[in-house]
Tab-separated table of N, CA, C and O in Angstrom:
chain	number	residue	atom	x	y	z
A	509	MET	N	22.925	5.812	29.646
A	509	MET	CA	22.411	4.662	28.700
A	509	MET	C	21.011	4.393	29.148
A	509	MET	O	20.533	4.730	30.143
A	510	THR	N	20.106	4.002	28.113
A	510	THR	CA	18.827	3.902	28.297
A	510	THR	C	18.357	2.412	28.364
A	510	THR	O	19.263	1.547	27.943
A	511	GLU	N	17.559	1.980	29.198
A	511	GLU	CA	17.277	0.690	29.655
A	511	GLU	C	15.954	0.330	29.073
A	511	GLU	O	14.977	1.307	29.261
A	512	LEU	N	15.683	-0.785	28.341
A	512	LEU	CA	14.206	-1.110	27.604
A	512	LEU	C	13.830	-2.189	28.378
A	512	LEU	O	14.658	-3.207	28.584
A	513	SER	N	12.500	-2.439	28.191
A	513	SER	CA	11.851	-3.610	28.669
A	513	SER	C	10.941	-3.974	27.566
A	513	SER	O	10.119	-3.126	26.790
A	514	VAL	N	11.034	-5.304	27.006
A	514	VAL	CA	10.485	-5.532	25.658
A	514	VAL	C	9.449	-6.923	26.032
A	514	VAL	O	10.074	-7.822	26.555
A	515	THR	N	8.646	-7.178	25.250
A	515	THR	CA	7.602	-8.139	25.468
A	515	THR	C	7.548	-8.884	24.079
A	515	THR	O	7.186	-8.335	23.120
A	516	LEU	N	7.997	-10.293	24.197
A	516	LEU	CA	8.087	-10.849	22.927
A	516	LEU	C	7.106	-12.440	23.209
A	516	LEU	O	7.286	-12.726	24.339
A	517	PRO	N	6.605	-12.628	21.858
A	517	PRO	CA	5.922	-14.099	22.060
A	517	PRO	C	6.886	-14.957	22.544
A	517	PRO	O	8.352	-14.977	22.080
A	518	ASP	N	6.607	-16.127	23.104
A	518	ASP	CA	7.548	-16.977	23.775
A	518	ASP	C	8.498	-17.722	22.711
A	518	ASP	O	9.510	-17.776	22.703
A	519	GLU	N	7.884	-18.125	21.782
A	519	GLU	CA	8.644	-18.818	20.652
A	519	GLU	C	9.782	-17.958	20.014
A	519	GLU	O	10.994	-18.310	19.777
A	520	LEU	N	9.326	-16.730	19.587
A	520	LEU	CA	10.323	-15.673	19.253
A	520	LEU	C	11.343	-15.236	20.201
A	520	LEU	O	12.425	-15.431	19.739
A	521	ALA	N	11.002	-15.236	21.354
A	521	ALA	CA	12.016	-15.050	22.516
A	521	ALA	C	13.120	-16.131	22.530
A	521	ALA	O	14.401	-15.972	22.680
A	522	ARG	N	12.609	-17.410	22.465
A	522	ARG	CA	13.306	-18.686	22.414
A	522	ARG	C	14.126	-18.809	21.382
A	522	ARG	O	15.578	-18.749	21.524
A	523	LYS	N	13.684	-18.479	19.942
A	523	LYS	CA	14.756	-18.501	19.008
A	523	LYS	C	15.753	-17.375	18.853
A	523	LYS	O	16.866	-17.642	18.584
A	524	ALA	N	15.213	-16.075	19.470
A	524	ALA	CA	16.277	-15.171	19.583
A	524	ALA	C	17.386	-15.366	20.408
A	524	ALA	O	18.472	-15.149	20.427
A	525	GLU	N	16.919	-15.807	21.674
A	525	GLU	CA	17.987	-16.344	22.821
A	525	GLU	C	18.863	-17.157	22.175
A	525	GLU	O	19.932	-17.531	22.481
A	526	GLU	N	18.374	-18.189	21.604
A	526	GLU	CA	19.359	-19.481	20.934
A	526	GLU	C	20.199	-18.768	19.760
A	526	GLU	O	21.192	-19.272	19.790
A	527	ALA	N	19.866	-17.830	19.223
A	527	ALA	CA	20.670	-17.048	18.148
A	527	ALA	C	21.510	-16.065	19.038
A	527	ALA	O	22.284	-15.451	17.944
A	528	GLY	N	21.473	-15.849	20.149
A	528	GLY	CA	22.350	-14.903	20.908
A	528	GLY	C	21.997	-13.654	20.646
A	528	GLY	O	22.887	-12.533	20.974
A	529	LEU	N	20.687	-13.214	20.206
A	529	LEU	CA	20.319	-11.914	19.741
A	529	LEU	C	19.797	-11.018	21.065
A	529	LEU	O	19.604	-10.035	21.038
A	530	LEU	N	19.532	-11.795	22.130
A	530	LEU	CA	18.904	-11.119	23.203
A	530	LEU	C	20.135	-10.757	24.300
A	530	LEU	O	19.805	-10.511	25.577
A	531	THR	N	21.167	-10.592	23.763
A	531	THR	CA	22.420	-9.860	24.752
A	531	THR	C	22.295	-8.379	24.418
A	531	THR	O	21.755	-7.861	23.269
A	532	GLN	N	23.001	-7.841	25.245
A	532	GLN	CA	23.305	-6.298	25.054
A	532	GLN	C	23.780	-6.085	23.602
A	532	GLN	O	23.280	-5.221	22.832
A	533	GLN	N	24.991	-6.664	23.331
A	533	GLN	CA	25.624	-6.673	22.033
A	533	GLN	C	24.535	-6.936	20.859
A	533	GLN	O	24.727	-6.344	19.717
A	534	GLY	N	24.020	-7.988	21.175
A	534	GLY	CA	23.034	-8.606	19.911
A	534	GLY	C	21.968	-7.649	19.682
A	534	GLY	O	21.744	-7.258	18.602
A	535	ILE	N	21.368	-6.942	20.729
A	535	ILE	CA	20.484	-6.137	20.344
A	535	ILE	C	20.893	-4.801	19.871
A	535	ILE	O	20.370	-4.035	18.914
A	536	GLU	N	22.166	-4.485	20.176
A	536	GLU	CA	22.743	-3.127	19.967
A	536	GLU	C	23.184	-3.533	18.378
A	536	GLU	O	22.909	-2.488	17.644
A	537	LYS	N	23.596	-4.480	17.861
A	537	LYS	CA	23.833	-4.743	16.573
A	537	LYS	C	22.518	-5.026	15.785
A	537	LYS	O	22.379	-4.175	14.426
A	538	LEU	N	21.410	-5.281	16.080
A	538	LEU	CA	20.159	-5.405	15.730
A	538	LEU	C	19.722	-4.044	15.293
A	538	LEU	O	19.164	-3.758	14.092
A	539	ILE	N	20.025	-3.350	16.264
A	539	ILE	CA	19.199	-1.703	16.111
A	539	ILE	C	20.452	-0.974	15.179
A	539	ILE	O	19.806	-0.240	14.362
A	540	ALA	N	21.651	-1.117	15.256
A	540	ALA	CA	22.478	-0.525	14.250
A	540	ALA	C	22.153	-0.917	12.961
A	540	ALA	O	22.062	-0.191	12.019
A	541	GLU	N	22.036	-2.181	12.737
A	541	GLU	CA	21.772	-2.700	11.289
A	541	GLU	C	20.184	-2.045	10.850
A	541	GLU	O	20.341	-1.793	9.710
A	542	ALA	N	19.207	-2.217	11.756
A	542	ALA	CA	17.915	-1.440	11.355
A	542	ALA	C	17.929	-0.108	10.859
A	542	ALA	O	17.555	0.546	9.971
A	543	LEU	N	18.798	0.735	11.558
A	543	LEU	CA	19.119	2.004	11.390
A	543	LEU	C	19.730	2.225	10.309
A	543	LEU	O	19.460	3.186	9.203
A	544	ARG	N	20.830	1.359	9.756
A	544	ARG	CA	21.473	1.571	8.494
A	544	ARG	C	20.607	1.293	7.387
A	544	ARG	O	20.528	2.086	6.228
A	545	ARG	N	19.722	0.170	7.537
A	545	ARG	CA	18.739	-0.175	6.404
A	545	ARG	C	17.912	1.012	6.232
A	545	ARG	O	17.415	1.445	5.093
A	546	ARG	N	17.259	1.685	7.133
A	546	ARG	CA	16.444	2.863	7.045
A	546	ARG	C	16.969	4.057	6.407
A	546	ARG	O	16.320	4.616	5.732
A	547	ALA	N	18.155	4.136	6.884
A	547	ALA	CA	18.984	5.251	6.180
A	547	ALA	C	19.231	5.107	4.699
A	547	ALA	O	18.981	5.913	3.777
A	548	PHE	N	19.582	3.811	4.468
A	548	PHE	CA	19.644	3.562	3.075
A	548	PHE	C	18.371	3.522	2.243
A	548	PHE	O	18.275	4.054	1.233
A	549	ASP	N	17.322	3.150	2.788
A	549	ASP	CA	15.869	3.203	2.142
A	549	ASP	C	15.555	4.724	2.038
A	549	ASP	O	15.087	5.054	0.809
A	550	GLU	N	15.880	5.429	2.790
A	550	GLU	CA	15.502	7.046	2.655
A	550	GLU	C	16.312	7.634	1.538
A	550	GLU	O	16.122	8.195	0.802
A	551	PHE	N	17.731	7.268	1.589
A	551	PHE	CA	18.528	7.352	0.498
A	551	PHE	C	17.853	7.390	-0.814
A	551	PHE	O	17.751	8.143	-1.782
A	552	LEU	N	17.476	5.912	-1.009
A	552	LEU	CA	16.857	5.461	-2.348
A	552	LEU	C	15.604	6.220	-2.625
A	552	LEU	O	15.271	6.622	-3.690
A	553	SER	N	14.827	6.658	-1.755
A	553	SER	CA	13.562	7.393	-1.823
A	553	SER	C	13.968	8.689	-2.508
A	553	SER	O	13.185	9.214	-3.209
A	554	VAL	N	15.065	9.254	-1.782
A	554	VAL	CA	15.486	10.786	-2.461
A	554	VAL	C	16.153	10.498	-3.909
A	554	VAL	O	15.532	11.267	-4.775
A	555	ALA	N	16.726	9.256	-3.876
A	555	ALA	CA	17.229	9.141	-5.459
A	555	ALA	C	15.912	9.000	-6.444
A	555	ALA	O	16.104	9.646	-7.553
A	556	ASP	N	15.082	8.310	-6.004
A	556	ASP	CA	13.707	8.186	-6.638
A	556	ASP	C	13.215	9.434	-7.090
A	556	ASP	O	12.566	9.699	-8.481
A	557	ARG	N	12.995	10.383	-6.050
A	557	ARG	CA	12.529	11.635	-6.286
A	557	ARG	C	13.292	12.422	-7.219
A	557	ARG	O	12.976	13.289	-8.093
A	558	ILE	N	14.694	12.315	-7.010
A	558	ILE	CA	15.614	13.443	-7.805
A	558	ILE	C	15.288	12.798	-9.354
A	558	ILE	O	15.316	13.628	-10.148
A	559	GLU	N	15.221	11.292	-9.669
A	559	GLU	CA	15.175	10.873	-11.134
A	559	GLU	C	13.678	11.343	-11.508
A	559	GLU	O	13.872	11.588	-12.740
A	560	ALA	N	12.643	11.250	-10.881
A	560	ALA	CA	11.328	11.599	-11.089
A	560	ALA	C	11.497	13.171	-11.573
A	560	ALA	O	10.572	13.614	-12.603
A	561	ALA	N	12.045	13.953	-11.086
A	561	ALA	CA	12.324	15.520	-11.097
A	561	ALA	C	12.885	15.713	-12.392
A	561	ALA	O	13.110	16.789	-12.643
A	562	GLY	N	13.807	14.623	-13.058
A	562	GLY	CA	14.449	15.091	-14.178
A	562	GLY	C	15.781	15.523	-13.959
A	562	GLY	O	16.575	16.090	-14.841
A	563	VAL	N	16.337	15.470	-12.748
A	563	VAL	CA	17.880	16.017	-12.427
A	563	VAL	C	18.567	15.139	-13.246
A	563	VAL	O	18.542	13.764	-12.736
A	564	PRO	N	19.431	15.820	-13.769
A	564	PRO	CA	20.680	14.862	-14.382
A	564	PRO	C	21.515	14.155	-13.488
A	564	PRO	O	22.005	14.771	-12.566
A	565	MET	N	22.129	12.804	-13.790
A	565	MET	CA	22.894	12.133	-12.836
A	565	MET	C	24.472	12.933	-13.119
A	565	MET	O	24.624	13.553	-13.985
A	566	MET	N	25.103	12.797	-11.881
A	566	MET	CA	26.440	13.375	-11.601
A	566	MET	C	27.338	12.248	-12.371
A	566	MET	O	27.331	11.196	-12.234
A	567	SER	N	28.466	12.900	-12.996
A	567	SER	CA	29.648	12.005	-13.336
A	567	SER	C	30.317	11.532	-12.247
A	567	SER	O	30.385	12.201	-10.864
A	568	LEU	N	31.060	10.668	-12.477
A	568	LEU	CA	32.327	10.154	-11.422
A	568	LEU	C	33.067	11.312	-10.918
A	568	LEU	O	33.467	11.483	-9.633
A	569	GLU	N	33.521	12.056	-11.878
A	569	GLU	CA	34.256	13.395	-11.424
A	569	GLU	C	33.568	14.322	-10.542
A	569	GLU	O	34.014	14.619	-9.728
A	570	GLU	N	32.433	14.435	-10.765
A	570	GLU	CA	31.528	15.321	-10.153
A	570	GLU	C	31.281	14.812	-8.536
A	570	GLU	O	31.516	15.626	-7.691
A	571	ILE	N	30.933	13.465	-8.628
A	571	ILE	CA	30.928	12.755	-7.321
A	571	ILE	C	32.101	12.966	-6.606
A	571	ILE	O	31.915	13.219	-5.293
A	572	ASN	N	33.194	12.848	-7.299
A	572	ASN	CA	34.476	12.665	-6.542
A	572	ASN	C	34.938	14.083	-5.931
A	572	ASN	O	35.369	14.334	-4.843
A	573	ALA	N	34.418	15.164	-6.657
A	573	ALA	CA	34.735	16.467	-6.332
A	573	ALA	C	33.904	16.741	-5.164
A	573	ALA	O	34.283	17.555	-4.155
A	574	GLU	N	32.759	16.443	-5.056
A	574	GLU	CA	31.813	16.545	-4.092
A	574	GLU	C	32.407	16.036	-2.622
A	574	GLU	O	32.206	16.818	-1.735
A	575	ILE	N	32.647	14.491	-2.859
A	575	ILE	CA	33.360	13.968	-1.712
A	575	ILE	C	34.590	14.648	-0.938
A	575	ILE	O	34.768	15.131	0.141
A	576	LYS	N	35.396	15.175	-2.100
A	576	LYS	CA	36.521	15.970	-1.501
A	576	LYS	C	36.320	17.370	-0.902
A	576	LYS	O	36.715	17.517	0.139
A	577	ALA	N	35.389	17.846	-1.522
A	577	ALA	CA	34.811	19.141	-0.897
A	577	ALA	C	34.221	18.915	0.388
A	577	ALA	O	34.723	19.730	1.521
A	578	TYR	N	33.576	17.945	0.499
A	578	TYR	CA	32.771	17.776	2.074
A	578	TYR	C	33.966	17.190	3.079
A	578	TYR	O	34.067	17.630	4.200
A	579	ARG	N	34.928	16.440	2.716
A	579	ARG	CA	35.893	16.027	3.575
A	579	ARG	C	36.742	17.252	3.903
A	579	ARG	O	37.121	17.508	5.052
A	580	ALA	N	37.039	18.034	2.803
A	580	ALA	CA	37.732	19.256	3.188
A	580	ALA	C	37.210	20.129	4.345
A	580	ALA	O	37.948	20.714	5.242
A	581	GLU	N	35.797	20.238	4.119
A	581	GLU	CA	34.944	21.191	5.043
A	581	GLU	C	35.001	20.520	6.335
A	581	GLU	O	35.045	21.297	7.465
A	582	ARG	N	34.953	19.181	6.255
A	582	ARG	CA	35.030	18.699	7.704
A	582	ARG	C	36.431	18.969	8.396
A	582	ARG	O	36.496	18.804	9.706
A	583	ARG	N	37.340	18.654	7.661
A	583	ARG	CA	38.657	18.816	8.267
A	583	ARG	C	38.876	20.167	8.723
A	583	ARG	O	39.622	20.695	9.783
A	584	ALA	N	38.562	21.256	8.225
A	584	ALA	CA	38.300	22.575	8.436
A	584	ALA	C	37.624	22.935	9.787
A	584	ALA	O	38.126	23.812	10.489
A	585	ARG	N	36.584	22.238	10.190
A	585	ARG	CA	35.929	22.659	11.208
A	585	ARG	C	37.059	21.924	12.399
A	585	ARG	O	37.249	21.852	13.488
């Protein structure tokens, strides 16, 4: 387990504490949400580059086939 020490402006700390965000669970949730948003932003960035490169879109059937293949590969491991 990693321990962090954070310095916040008093007003921000007061509001965060009132909102229940300065608990271990609150901070864990905030960090997890930030990581999900960052991953989604990175995904969209890749999608923009793929579109700019002129790569054709996959059909739903192709996407489903890729998902099935990925899941089968994971199960095999």
